[in-house]
Short mmCIF file of C-alpha atoms and ligand atoms in Angstrom, two decimals:
data_model
loop_
_atom_site.label_atom_id
_atom_site.label_comp_id
_atom_site.label_asym_id
_atom_site.label_seq_id
_atom_site.Cartn_x
_atom_site.Cartn_y
_atom_site.Cartn_z
CA ALA A 1 -96.92 -37.36 18.18
CA THR A 2 -94.85 -34.16 18.17
CA HIS A 3 -94.80 -31.89 15.26
CA LEU A 4 -92.25 -29.03 14.84
CA VAL A 5 -92.98 -26.17 12.77
CA TRP A 6 -89.77 -24.36 11.50
CA PHE A 7 -90.56 -20.83 10.53
CA ARG A 8 -88.27 -18.98 8.28
CA ASN A 9 -89.65 -16.67 5.58
CA ASP A 10 -93.33 -17.39 6.40
CA LEU A 11 -93.74 -15.36 9.49
CA ARG A 12 -97.58 -15.81 9.72
CA THR A 13 -100.42 -17.90 11.10
CA PHE A 14 -102.88 -17.58 8.23
CA ASP A 15 -102.57 -19.31 4.96
CA ASN A 16 -99.25 -21.05 6.17
CA ARG A 17 -99.09 -24.44 4.50
CA ALA A 18 -96.48 -25.80 6.88
CA LEU A 19 -98.15 -24.64 10.02
CA HIS A 20 -101.53 -25.75 8.77
CA ALA A 21 -100.24 -29.30 8.02
CA ALA A 22 -98.67 -29.66 11.35
CA CYS A 23 -101.78 -28.92 13.10
CA GLU A 24 -104.03 -31.19 11.08
CA ASP A 25 -103.75 -34.04 13.71
CA PRO A 26 -105.71 -32.53 16.58
CA SER A 27 -103.96 -34.92 19.15
CA ALA A 28 -100.29 -34.02 18.14
CA ARG A 29 -98.24 -31.78 20.20
CA VAL A 30 -97.24 -28.76 18.03
CA LEU A 31 -94.18 -26.52 18.63
CA ALA A 32 -92.77 -23.77 16.47
CA LEU A 33 -89.34 -22.53 16.06
CA PHE A 34 -87.26 -19.63 14.56
CA ILE A 35 -83.52 -19.63 14.15
CA ALA A 36 -81.69 -16.33 13.67
CA THR A 37 -78.57 -16.67 11.70
CA PRO A 38 -76.65 -13.34 11.90
CA GLY A 39 -73.55 -14.48 10.39
CA GLN A 40 -75.52 -15.65 7.32
CA TRP A 41 -77.22 -12.37 6.99
CA ARG A 42 -73.92 -10.51 7.32
CA ALA A 43 -72.54 -12.57 4.25
CA HIS A 44 -75.56 -11.69 2.30
CA SER A 45 -75.80 -8.05 3.33
CA LEU A 46 -79.24 -8.16 5.03
CA ALA A 47 -80.43 -4.61 5.77
CA PRO A 48 -80.11 -4.13 9.52
CA ARG A 49 -83.64 -2.55 9.20
CA GLN A 50 -84.84 -5.80 7.75
CA ALA A 51 -83.44 -7.73 10.64
CA THR A 52 -85.27 -5.25 12.98
CA PHE A 53 -88.60 -5.85 11.12
CA ILE A 54 -88.17 -9.60 11.39
CA HIS A 55 -87.63 -9.14 15.14
CA GLN A 56 -90.56 -6.95 15.59
CA THR A 57 -92.73 -9.59 13.55
CA LEU A 58 -91.48 -12.43 15.72
CA HIS A 59 -93.22 -10.67 18.90
CA HIS A 60 -96.33 -10.67 17.03
CA LEU A 61 -95.94 -14.07 15.85
CA GLN A 62 -95.04 -15.44 19.15
CA ALA A 63 -98.21 -13.86 20.59
CA ALA A 64 -100.52 -15.08 17.76
CA LEU A 65 -99.22 -18.74 18.16
CA ALA A 66 -99.46 -18.54 21.88
CA ALA A 67 -103.12 -17.67 21.61
CA LYS A 68 -103.44 -20.85 19.55
CA GLY A 69 -101.56 -22.75 22.31
CA ILE A 70 -98.52 -23.09 20.36
CA GLU A 71 -95.04 -22.13 21.82
CA LEU A 72 -92.52 -20.42 19.82
CA HIS A 73 -89.08 -21.44 20.65
CA TYR A 74 -86.16 -19.17 19.56
CA HIS A 75 -82.54 -19.82 18.82
CA GLN A 76 -79.70 -17.52 17.63
CA CYS A 77 -76.45 -18.97 16.01
CA ASP A 78 -74.22 -17.93 13.43
CA ASP A 79 -74.81 -19.63 10.18
CA PHE A 80 -76.90 -22.29 8.40
CA ALA A 81 -74.56 -25.08 9.37
CA ALA A 82 -74.52 -24.08 13.08
CA GLY A 83 -78.24 -24.01 12.82
CA ASN A 84 -78.66 -27.40 11.37
CA ALA A 85 -76.45 -28.95 14.01
CA TRP A 86 -78.42 -27.30 16.80
CA LEU A 87 -81.82 -28.28 15.22
CA VAL A 88 -80.76 -31.93 15.13
CA ASP A 89 -80.11 -31.90 18.96
CA PHE A 90 -83.39 -29.90 19.58
CA CYS A 91 -85.49 -32.41 17.59
CA ARG A 92 -84.10 -35.09 19.71
CA GLU A 93 -84.53 -33.18 23.01
CA GLN A 94 -88.23 -32.55 22.18
CA GLN A 95 -88.64 -35.96 20.75
CA ALA A 96 -90.03 -34.57 17.53
CA ASP A 97 -91.46 -37.05 15.10
CA GLN A 98 -92.04 -34.73 12.00
CA LEU A 99 -90.36 -31.31 10.90
CA PHE A 100 -92.66 -28.98 8.92
CA TYR A 101 -91.37 -26.12 6.84
CA ASN A 102 -92.14 -24.08 3.73
CA ARG A 103 -89.46 -24.30 0.96
CA GLN A 104 -86.92 -21.40 0.30
CA TYR A 105 -85.60 -21.44 -3.17
CA GLU A 106 -82.23 -19.78 -3.00
CA LEU A 107 -79.24 -22.14 -3.42
CA ASN A 108 -77.74 -21.90 0.24
CA GLU A 109 -81.20 -22.45 1.65
CA GLN A 110 -81.84 -25.46 -0.47
CA ARG A 111 -78.44 -26.97 0.35
CA ARG A 112 -79.15 -26.33 3.94
CA ASP A 113 -82.33 -28.23 3.86
CA ALA A 114 -81.16 -31.06 1.90
CA ALA A 115 -78.26 -31.45 4.46
CA LEU A 116 -80.70 -31.21 7.36
CA GLU A 117 -83.03 -33.82 5.79
CA GLN A 118 -79.94 -36.07 5.65
CA ALA A 119 -79.11 -35.41 9.16
CA LEU A 120 -82.50 -36.34 10.38
CA ALA A 121 -82.95 -39.42 8.14
CA GLY A 122 -84.41 -42.30 9.90
CA GLN A 123 -85.36 -40.25 13.04
CA VAL A 124 -87.59 -37.31 11.95
CA HIS A 125 -89.61 -37.15 8.99
CA CYS A 126 -89.27 -33.74 6.97
CA ARG A 127 -92.16 -32.28 5.36
CA ALA A 128 -91.46 -29.39 3.03
CA PHE A 129 -94.27 -27.24 1.20
CA ASP A 130 -94.39 -24.82 -1.78
CA ASP A 131 -95.70 -21.88 0.09
CA SER A 132 -94.12 -18.44 -0.97
CA LEU A 133 -95.49 -18.56 -4.46
CA LEU A 134 -98.70 -18.55 -6.36
CA LEU A 135 -97.54 -21.51 -8.35
CA PRO A 136 -94.79 -23.94 -7.34
CA PRO A 137 -91.49 -23.70 -9.44
CA GLY A 138 -91.39 -25.98 -12.37
CA SER A 139 -95.07 -25.97 -12.68
CA VAL A 140 -95.22 -23.38 -15.47
CA THR A 141 -93.30 -24.54 -18.44
CA THR A 142 -93.17 -24.51 -22.28
CA GLY A 143 -94.68 -27.24 -24.39
CA HIS A 144 -91.22 -28.85 -24.16
CA GLY A 145 -91.24 -28.84 -20.27
CA GLU A 146 -88.61 -26.04 -20.19
CA MET A 147 -88.75 -22.82 -18.03
CA TYR A 148 -89.53 -19.75 -20.06
CA LYS A 149 -86.85 -17.28 -20.42
CA VAL A 150 -88.97 -14.36 -21.42
CA TYR A 151 -91.78 -12.82 -19.12
CA THR A 152 -94.81 -12.44 -21.32
CA PRO A 153 -95.09 -15.96 -22.51
CA PHE A 154 -94.51 -17.12 -18.92
CA ARG A 155 -97.28 -14.80 -17.78
CA ASN A 156 -99.86 -16.33 -20.32
CA ALA A 157 -98.88 -19.90 -19.32
CA PHE A 158 -98.98 -18.92 -15.77
CA LEU A 159 -102.56 -17.54 -16.08
CA ARG A 160 -103.87 -20.65 -17.69
CA ARG A 161 -102.49 -22.67 -14.94
CA LEU A 162 -103.44 -20.29 -12.13
CA THR A 163 -107.15 -20.40 -13.09
CA ALA A 164 -107.15 -24.12 -12.92
CA THR A 165 -105.33 -24.18 -9.62
CA ASP A 166 -106.89 -24.09 -6.07
CA THR A 167 -105.24 -21.07 -4.69
CA ARG A 168 -107.60 -20.68 -1.64
CA SER A 169 -106.12 -19.28 1.46
CA LEU A 170 -106.09 -21.67 4.53
CA PRO A 171 -107.19 -20.64 7.84
CA ALA A 172 -105.22 -20.11 10.89
CA PRO A 173 -104.92 -23.15 13.10
CA ARG A 174 -107.46 -23.85 15.53
CA PRO A 175 -106.60 -23.32 19.39
CA ARG A 176 -105.02 -26.40 20.84
CA SER A 177 -105.27 -27.30 24.56
CA GLN A 178 -101.76 -28.75 25.16
CA GLY A 179 -101.02 -27.16 28.43
CA ARG A 180 -99.11 -23.95 29.46
CA VAL A 181 -97.48 -22.11 26.80
CA VAL A 182 -93.92 -21.08 27.85
CA HIS A 183 -92.76 -17.69 26.63
CA HIS A 184 -89.16 -17.82 25.31
CA PRO A 185 -87.60 -14.63 25.39
CA LEU A 186 -86.80 -13.05 22.06
CA THR A 187 -83.30 -11.85 22.88
CA PRO A 188 -82.12 -9.11 20.21
CA PHE A 189 -80.23 -10.29 17.25
CA ASP A 190 -76.58 -10.18 17.41
CA TYR A 191 -76.64 -7.81 14.38
CA PRO A 192 -76.46 -4.03 13.78
CA GLN A 193 -79.53 -2.29 14.94
CA GLN A 194 -81.50 0.11 12.86
CA PRO A 195 -85.00 1.44 13.53
CA VAL A 196 -87.77 0.87 11.37
CA ASP A 197 -90.57 3.75 11.03
CA GLU A 198 -93.50 2.01 12.49
CA ALA A 199 -95.93 4.59 10.95
CA LEU A 200 -94.79 3.26 7.38
CA PHE A 201 -94.50 -0.30 8.27
CA PRO A 202 -96.26 -1.43 11.25
CA ALA A 203 -95.28 -5.00 12.03
CA GLY A 204 -97.55 -7.99 12.36
CA GLU A 205 -100.21 -9.90 10.26
CA GLU A 206 -102.96 -7.76 11.47
CA ALA A 207 -101.41 -4.58 10.04
CA ALA A 208 -100.44 -6.43 6.89
CA LEU A 209 -103.87 -7.77 6.23
CA ALA A 210 -105.55 -4.50 6.96
CA ARG A 211 -103.13 -2.72 4.39
CA LEU A 212 -103.96 -5.39 1.87
CA ARG A 213 -107.66 -5.08 2.30
CA THR A 214 -107.54 -1.35 1.99
CA PHE A 215 -105.36 -1.36 -0.92
CA CYS A 216 -107.49 -4.03 -2.86
CA ARG A 217 -110.72 -2.13 -1.86
CA GLU A 218 -109.70 1.51 -2.60
CA GLN A 219 -106.72 1.51 -4.87
CA ALA A 220 -106.20 -1.62 -6.87
CA ALA A 221 -108.65 -0.38 -9.64
CA ASP A 222 -106.47 2.65 -10.01
CA TYR A 223 -103.27 0.79 -9.86
CA VAL A 224 -102.13 1.03 -13.50
CA ARG A 225 -102.78 4.79 -13.77
CA GLN A 226 -100.97 5.52 -10.49
CA ARG A 227 -98.21 3.24 -10.10
CA ASP A 228 -95.59 4.98 -12.03
CA GLN A 229 -96.02 8.24 -10.03
CA PRO A 230 -93.63 8.16 -7.04
CA ALA A 231 -95.10 11.41 -5.49
CA ILE A 232 -98.28 9.68 -4.64
CA GLN A 233 -98.94 6.50 -2.75
CA GLY A 234 -100.25 4.50 -5.94
CA THR A 235 -98.75 1.02 -5.00
CA SER A 236 -99.60 -1.35 -2.10
CA GLN A 237 -96.12 -0.84 -0.09
CA LEU A 238 -96.78 -4.61 1.04
CA SER A 239 -93.23 -5.61 -0.19
CA PRO A 240 -91.73 -5.71 3.29
CA TYR A 241 -94.59 -8.09 4.34
CA LEU A 242 -94.34 -10.49 1.31
CA ALA A 243 -90.41 -10.38 1.72
CA ILE A 244 -90.74 -12.15 5.05
CA GLY A 245 -93.86 -13.90 4.51
CA VAL A 246 -96.21 -11.97 6.82
CA LEU A 247 -98.58 -12.26 3.89
CA SER A 248 -98.83 -14.84 1.38
CA PRO A 249 -99.19 -14.14 -2.53
CA ARG A 250 -102.32 -16.34 -2.31
CA GLN A 251 -103.88 -13.86 0.07
CA CYS A 252 -102.99 -11.07 -2.13
CA PHE A 253 -104.58 -12.90 -5.11
CA ASN A 254 -107.89 -13.80 -3.39
CA ARG A 255 -108.33 -10.51 -1.69
CA LEU A 256 -107.83 -8.85 -5.09
CA GLN A 257 -110.35 -11.21 -6.67
CA ALA A 258 -112.67 -10.60 -3.97
CA GLU A 259 -112.68 -6.78 -4.39
CA CYS A 260 -112.32 -6.82 -8.28
CA PRO A 261 -114.13 -10.04 -9.28
CA MET A 262 -113.82 -9.22 -13.07
CA MET A 263 -110.15 -8.61 -12.96
CA LEU A 264 -109.28 -11.97 -14.83
CA GLU A 265 -111.77 -11.58 -17.35
CA GLN A 266 -110.99 -8.06 -18.34
CA ARG A 267 -107.29 -8.38 -18.13
CA ASP A 268 -106.40 -4.72 -18.85
CA GLY A 269 -107.84 -3.16 -15.61
CA GLY A 270 -105.64 -1.63 -12.87
CA ALA A 271 -106.18 -4.97 -10.62
CA PHE A 272 -105.05 -7.11 -13.24
CA GLY A 273 -101.94 -4.78 -13.63
CA TRP A 274 -101.26 -5.57 -9.85
CA LEU A 275 -101.82 -9.27 -10.21
CA ASN A 276 -99.10 -8.83 -12.98
CA GLU A 277 -96.59 -7.59 -10.49
CA LEU A 278 -97.30 -10.59 -8.38
CA ILE A 279 -96.53 -12.85 -11.21
CA TRP A 280 -93.34 -11.14 -11.82
CA ARG A 281 -92.49 -11.98 -8.29
CA ASP A 282 -93.23 -15.63 -8.95
CA PHE A 283 -91.23 -15.33 -12.30
CA TYR A 284 -87.90 -14.40 -10.65
CA ARG A 285 -88.19 -17.21 -7.97
CA HIS A 286 -89.10 -19.85 -10.79
CA LEU A 287 -85.84 -18.49 -12.67
CA LEU A 288 -83.61 -19.14 -9.56
CA VAL A 289 -84.74 -22.67 -9.27
CA THR A 290 -84.22 -23.65 -12.93
CA TRP A 291 -80.91 -21.55 -13.17
CA PRO A 292 -79.12 -21.79 -9.69
CA MET A 293 -76.23 -19.80 -11.29
CA LEU A 294 -78.23 -16.91 -10.66
CA CYS A 295 -77.49 -17.36 -6.91
CA LYS A 296 -73.89 -17.24 -7.79
CA HIS A 297 -73.71 -13.61 -8.96
CA GLN A 298 -73.68 -14.65 -12.61
CA PRO A 299 -75.38 -12.78 -15.13
CA PHE A 300 -78.12 -14.59 -17.21
CA ILE A 301 -76.66 -13.55 -20.43
CA ARG A 302 -73.11 -14.81 -20.63
CA TRP A 303 -71.25 -12.27 -22.61
CA THR A 304 -72.42 -9.48 -20.41
CA ALA A 305 -69.88 -10.89 -17.85
CA PHE A 306 -67.24 -9.24 -20.32
CA VAL A 307 -68.49 -5.74 -19.96
CA PRO A 308 -65.42 -3.77 -18.40
CA TRP A 309 -67.03 -2.28 -15.22
CA ARG A 310 -65.42 0.88 -13.78
CA GLU A 311 -63.78 0.97 -10.24
CA PRO A 312 -66.53 1.98 -7.99
CA GLY A 313 -64.70 4.71 -6.07
CA GLU A 314 -66.13 8.12 -5.43
CA ALA A 315 -68.78 7.96 -8.12
CA PHE A 316 -70.38 5.04 -6.28
CA GLU A 317 -70.25 6.60 -2.86
CA ALA A 318 -72.07 9.76 -4.23
CA TRP A 319 -74.65 7.56 -5.78
CA LYS A 320 -75.14 5.59 -2.58
CA GLN A 321 -75.53 8.95 -0.75
CA GLY A 322 -77.86 10.59 -3.26
CA ARG A 323 -75.47 13.15 -4.38
CA THR A 324 -75.02 12.57 -8.19
CA GLY A 325 -76.51 15.79 -9.27
CA TYR A 326 -79.41 14.09 -11.05
CA PRO A 327 -82.26 15.01 -8.82
CA ILE A 328 -84.59 12.17 -9.45
CA VAL A 329 -81.83 9.69 -8.85
CA ASP A 330 -80.80 11.50 -5.62
CA ALA A 331 -84.32 11.79 -4.30
CA ALA A 332 -84.75 8.09 -4.72
CA MET A 333 -81.65 6.98 -3.05
CA ARG A 334 -82.36 9.11 0.02
CA GLN A 335 -85.94 7.79 0.25
CA MET A 336 -84.24 4.14 0.46
CA ASN A 337 -81.69 5.40 2.77
CA GLN A 338 -84.00 6.95 5.26
CA THR A 339 -87.11 4.61 5.01
CA GLY A 340 -85.68 1.17 3.57
CA TRP A 341 -88.25 1.34 0.56
CA MET A 342 -88.02 2.78 -2.72
CA HIS A 343 -90.60 3.17 -5.30
CA ASN A 344 -90.29 0.58 -8.37
CA ARG A 345 -90.03 3.17 -10.98
CA LEU A 346 -87.05 4.71 -9.13
CA ARG A 347 -85.51 1.40 -8.45
CA MET A 348 -85.42 1.10 -12.20
CA ILE A 349 -83.99 4.58 -12.68
CA THR A 350 -81.31 4.50 -10.02
CA ALA A 351 -80.25 1.05 -11.06
CA SER A 352 -80.11 2.04 -14.80
CA TYR A 353 -78.13 5.17 -13.86
CA LEU A 354 -75.56 3.11 -11.79
CA VAL A 355 -75.15 0.56 -14.53
CA LYS A 356 -75.38 2.57 -17.80
CA ASP A 357 -74.34 6.14 -16.67
CA LEU A 358 -71.62 5.39 -14.21
CA ARG A 359 -70.93 2.03 -15.69
CA ILE A 360 -70.50 0.38 -12.23
CA ASP A 361 -71.04 -3.44 -11.91
CA TRP A 362 -74.67 -4.04 -11.22
CA ARG A 363 -73.64 -6.39 -8.42
CA GLU A 364 -72.37 -3.68 -6.49
CA GLY A 365 -75.80 -1.88 -6.61
CA GLU A 366 -77.41 -5.23 -6.06
CA ARG A 367 -75.55 -5.37 -2.71
CA TYR A 368 -76.08 -1.91 -1.70
CA PHE A 369 -79.91 -2.29 -2.23
CA MET A 370 -79.92 -5.23 -0.21
CA SER A 371 -78.09 -3.58 2.68
CA GLN A 372 -80.63 -0.86 2.83
CA LEU A 373 -84.08 -2.36 1.83
CA ILE A 374 -86.72 -3.48 4.29
CA ASP A 375 -88.16 -5.52 1.38
CA GLY A 376 -84.96 -7.13 0.45
CA ASP A 377 -85.63 -10.22 -1.40
CA TYR A 378 -83.05 -12.08 -3.23
CA ALA A 379 -85.00 -13.04 -6.38
CA ALA A 380 -86.69 -9.87 -6.91
CA ASN A 381 -83.64 -7.66 -6.08
CA ASN A 382 -81.44 -9.71 -8.46
CA GLY A 383 -84.04 -10.07 -11.10
CA GLY A 384 -84.56 -6.16 -11.10
CA TRP A 385 -80.93 -5.31 -11.38
CA GLN A 386 -80.29 -7.80 -14.04
CA TRP A 387 -83.21 -6.16 -15.78
CA ALA A 388 -81.78 -2.87 -15.26
CA ALA A 389 -78.30 -3.78 -16.31
CA SER A 390 -79.66 -5.78 -19.37
CA THR A 391 -77.75 -8.77 -18.36
CA GLY A 392 -80.88 -10.80 -17.29
CA THR A 393 -83.54 -13.01 -19.05
CA ASP A 394 -85.85 -10.07 -20.38
CA ALA A 395 -86.11 -9.01 -23.85
CA THR A 396 -84.81 -5.58 -22.77
CA PRO A 397 -81.89 -4.94 -25.26
CA TYR A 398 -78.84 -3.32 -23.71
CA PHE A 399 -78.97 -0.24 -26.04
CA ARG A 400 -82.17 0.79 -24.23
CA ILE A 401 -80.86 3.31 -21.74
CA PHE A 402 -82.83 5.55 -19.52
CA ASN A 403 -82.17 9.39 -19.42
CA PRO A 404 -82.23 10.37 -15.93
CA THR A 405 -83.60 13.80 -16.64
CA THR A 406 -86.33 12.80 -19.01
CA GLN A 407 -87.25 9.99 -16.62
CA GLY A 408 -87.74 12.50 -13.89
CA GLU A 409 -89.61 14.97 -16.23
CA ARG A 410 -91.97 12.19 -17.05
CA TYR A 411 -92.67 10.66 -13.60
CA ASP A 412 -92.30 13.54 -11.26
CA LYS A 413 -93.39 16.32 -13.57
CA GLN A 414 -93.44 19.08 -11.08
CA GLY A 415 -90.78 17.65 -8.95
CA ASP A 416 -93.06 17.08 -5.80
CA PHE A 417 -91.36 13.88 -4.96
CA ILE A 418 -87.86 15.57 -5.44
CA ARG A 419 -88.50 18.50 -3.25
CA ARG A 420 -89.60 16.01 -0.52
CA TRP A 421 -86.46 14.22 -0.47
CA VAL A 422 -83.86 16.84 -1.63
CA PRO A 423 -84.47 20.00 0.45
CA GLU A 424 -81.61 21.73 -1.09
CA LEU A 425 -83.79 22.14 -4.13
CA ALA A 426 -86.95 23.18 -2.20
CA GLU A 427 -87.03 26.47 -4.05
CA VAL A 428 -86.56 25.39 -7.50
CA PRO A 429 -89.91 25.71 -9.11
CA GLY A 430 -91.99 23.19 -11.29
CA SER A 431 -90.34 21.26 -13.93
CA ALA A 432 -87.11 23.37 -13.89
CA ILE A 433 -86.23 21.05 -11.07
CA HIS A 434 -84.89 18.37 -13.22
CA GLN A 435 -82.04 20.62 -14.33
CA PRO A 436 -81.53 22.82 -11.41
CA HIS A 437 -78.21 24.24 -12.32
CA ARG A 438 -79.74 25.62 -15.53
CA TRP A 439 -82.40 27.38 -13.59
CA ALA A 440 -79.94 28.63 -11.05
CA GLY A 441 -77.75 30.20 -13.88
CA GLN A 442 -80.74 31.90 -15.22
CA GLN A 443 -81.68 33.18 -11.95
CA GLN A 444 -78.25 34.05 -10.94
CA ARG A 445 -78.51 31.92 -7.81
CA VAL A 446 -76.02 29.49 -6.28
CA LEU A 447 -77.19 26.04 -5.27
CA ASP A 448 -75.99 24.01 -2.48
CA TYR A 449 -76.35 20.89 -4.83
CA PRO A 450 -73.79 19.07 -6.88
CA ALA A 451 -73.45 19.35 -10.57
CA PRO A 452 -74.41 16.09 -12.59
CA GLN A 453 -71.39 13.66 -12.03
CA VAL A 454 -71.57 12.70 -15.73
CA ASP A 455 -72.78 14.11 -19.12
CA HIS A 456 -75.51 11.68 -19.87
CA ALA A 457 -74.98 11.69 -23.69
CA THR A 458 -71.23 10.78 -23.27
CA ALA A 459 -71.89 8.15 -20.63
CA ARG A 460 -74.48 6.64 -23.03
CA ARG A 461 -72.20 6.53 -25.86
CA GLU A 462 -69.32 4.94 -24.04
CA THR A 463 -71.73 2.31 -22.27
CA LEU A 464 -72.94 1.26 -25.61
CA GLU A 465 -69.27 0.78 -26.90
CA ALA A 466 -68.49 -1.16 -23.71
CA PHE A 467 -71.50 -3.55 -24.20
CA GLU A 468 -70.74 -3.91 -28.07
CA ASP A 469 -67.03 -4.59 -27.26
CA ALA A 470 -67.98 -7.13 -24.69
CA ARG A 471 -70.48 -9.05 -27.13
CA ARG A 472 -67.94 -8.99 -29.89
CA HIS A 473 -65.07 -10.46 -27.74
CA ALA A 474 -67.04 -12.88 -25.83
P1 FAD B 501 -96.62 -3.12 -5.68
O1 FAD B 501 -96.47 -2.37 -7.07
O2 FAD B 501 -97.70 -2.96 -4.94
O3 FAD B 501 -96.67 -4.64 -6.05
C1 FAD B 501 -97.28 -5.65 -5.29
C2 FAD B 501 -96.04 -6.74 -4.95
O4 FAD B 501 -95.68 -7.41 -6.08
C3 FAD B 501 -94.80 -6.11 -4.55
O5 FAD B 501 -95.07 -5.87 -3.02
C4 FAD B 501 -93.83 -7.20 -4.67
O6 FAD B 501 -93.90 -8.24 -3.85
C5 FAD B 501 -94.23 -7.73 -5.99
N1 FAD B 501 -93.61 -7.09 -7.15
C6 FAD B 501 -93.92 -5.87 -7.63
N2 FAD B 501 -93.16 -5.47 -8.46
C7 FAD B 501 -92.24 -6.47 -8.90
C8 FAD B 501 -91.08 -6.82 -9.67
N3 FAD B 501 -90.65 -5.81 -10.50
N4 FAD B 501 -90.39 -7.93 -9.28
C9 FAD B 501 -90.69 -8.76 -8.43
N5 FAD B 501 -91.75 -8.52 -7.49
C10 FAD B 501 -92.42 -7.61 -7.61
N6 FAD B 501 -88.80 -6.12 -4.78
C11 FAD B 501 -88.74 -6.75 -3.58
O7 FAD B 501 -89.76 -7.17 -3.03
N7 FAD B 501 -87.45 -6.95 -2.98
C12 FAD B 501 -86.51 -6.46 -3.57
O8 FAD B 501 -85.37 -6.52 -2.98
C13 FAD B 501 -86.53 -5.68 -4.83
N8 FAD B 501 -85.39 -5.00 -5.58
C14 FAD B 501 -85.67 -4.56 -6.60
C15 FAD B 501 -84.48 -4.03 -7.21
C16 FAD B 501 -84.73 -3.44 -8.65
C17 FAD B 501 -83.51 -2.74 -9.17
C18 FAD B 501 -85.92 -3.17 -9.19
C19 FAD B 501 -86.02 -2.58 -10.46
C20 FAD B 501 -87.06 -3.95 -8.42
C21 FAD B 501 -86.96 -4.41 -7.36
N9 FAD B 501 -87.98 -5.07 -6.72
C22 FAD B 501 -87.87 -5.60 -5.35
C23 FAD B 501 -89.27 -4.84 -7.21
C24 FAD B 501 -90.29 -3.67 -7.04
O9 FAD B 501 -89.62 -2.62 -7.06
C25 FAD B 501 -90.81 -3.96 -5.45
O10 FAD B 501 -91.39 -5.24 -5.36
C26 FAD B 501 -91.92 -2.74 -5.23
O11 FAD B 501 -91.53 -1.52 -5.64
C27 FAD B 501 -92.43 -2.93 -4.02
O12 FAD B 501 -93.47 -1.83 -3.78
P2 FAD B 501 -95.00 -2.40 -3.58
O13 FAD B 501 -95.20 -3.29 -2.41
O14 FAD B 501 -95.79 -0.89 -3.29
O15 FAD B 501 -95.35 -3.05 -4.86
#
């Protein structure tokens, strides 16, 4: 028998359900495959940096698979349709009997898989697995069998279910003896190239597992205390690995439990706070499956479609470049532009600023984030933007609007983070940095830094009116 494993967003050998299942029969010939689809990526604004990270990861994956006697084939074509057509031929050429893959939950990906299964019907048996989540979509529901619309009750039901589920991680496959493993060159993607800072995000499973172990052992217990301070490294920075499946959420959960065994009983410790974030990750994926309209750029709360957004124009460009005149917003945008990663608190602040202060459509921000993030993940990004824009599932009312100055004062008190990313403000001392022009006026100094784009109080009032109008007229 020939088993083909199609790798997509699950670029790892440990705890990979599709790979594990394909290798169960020791006599089967197992082949692996990755198909790059740059046209598809272009249409969805995949960050060139994330593409680079995928490419680097493939090198590691290819070597790890080769060590197990499994050959990784590689093909590049434009989009999903072309990929499917090629894959049907490839299955025929290789005389594959079974195709194994882990499910992806976005609408286009689901349609691609359904079309492929149809095209292969009668020839190749397709076996799909729920692998990229702690619990499969549809398994956490209300008493009426419906998906939750609000996070907290979802989490409570999720925890009940999680403790009753076998979440053990699977081992990597045993080495197979199936002859010589041919090395298929991983030609560069036909996609814009952008380097990844390898000191920040070294590629490969080993690096990811090492980071996970260190975080759970040394930092998880302090997570809740440290997670909101962007000046320190208080979060795991594992998101780039989770986004492309170098790690599974089960590996994260199991390692966390091993290091903090009382986490689930205590429920209020730092480690539990980290588990809570992993559950948010599941939550947004479960939502996508229940409400596929979320994959079609639609807001969850219907009436918010009527908010009159402003033309993006120059204000949007300044936001992108980190030149809004609000130091915490600018530092955050520059962190993302330069490294591909942004701290969660800052994602909330910058997103809120774009939507509530500049009143620019959240979908513009969503797309820009996607084009920059090394951890770009459709469900988490869409969920985060809809949360910030108050168009999403959460109970956050639209009139809760972040003040970018006080957010900066609260979470970067002495401006250490700002000074790192906005060198124009290096000399502004301590907490004066959040309103640098006021300080400069007092000191009779001139700063090479823009004045605030908008007056927050005025912008806030106008945004509230716009949301209220939209709700009334919907
Ligand atoms: P940790 O705090 O260590 O959390 C551990 C893991 O849990 C993360 O790696 C991530 O996989 C998951 N996680 C944490 N917070 C969230 C959350 N709020 N929602 C969903 N999953 C979460 N996350 C992405 O992975 N990709 C995105 O494209 C993305 N876009 C976002 C856009 C906005 C506007 C907002 C507000 C949030 C977004 N997030 C996104 C969620 C969150 O900001 C990042 O997951 C987090 O900052 C990653 O850093 P970390 O790995 O150190 O997280």
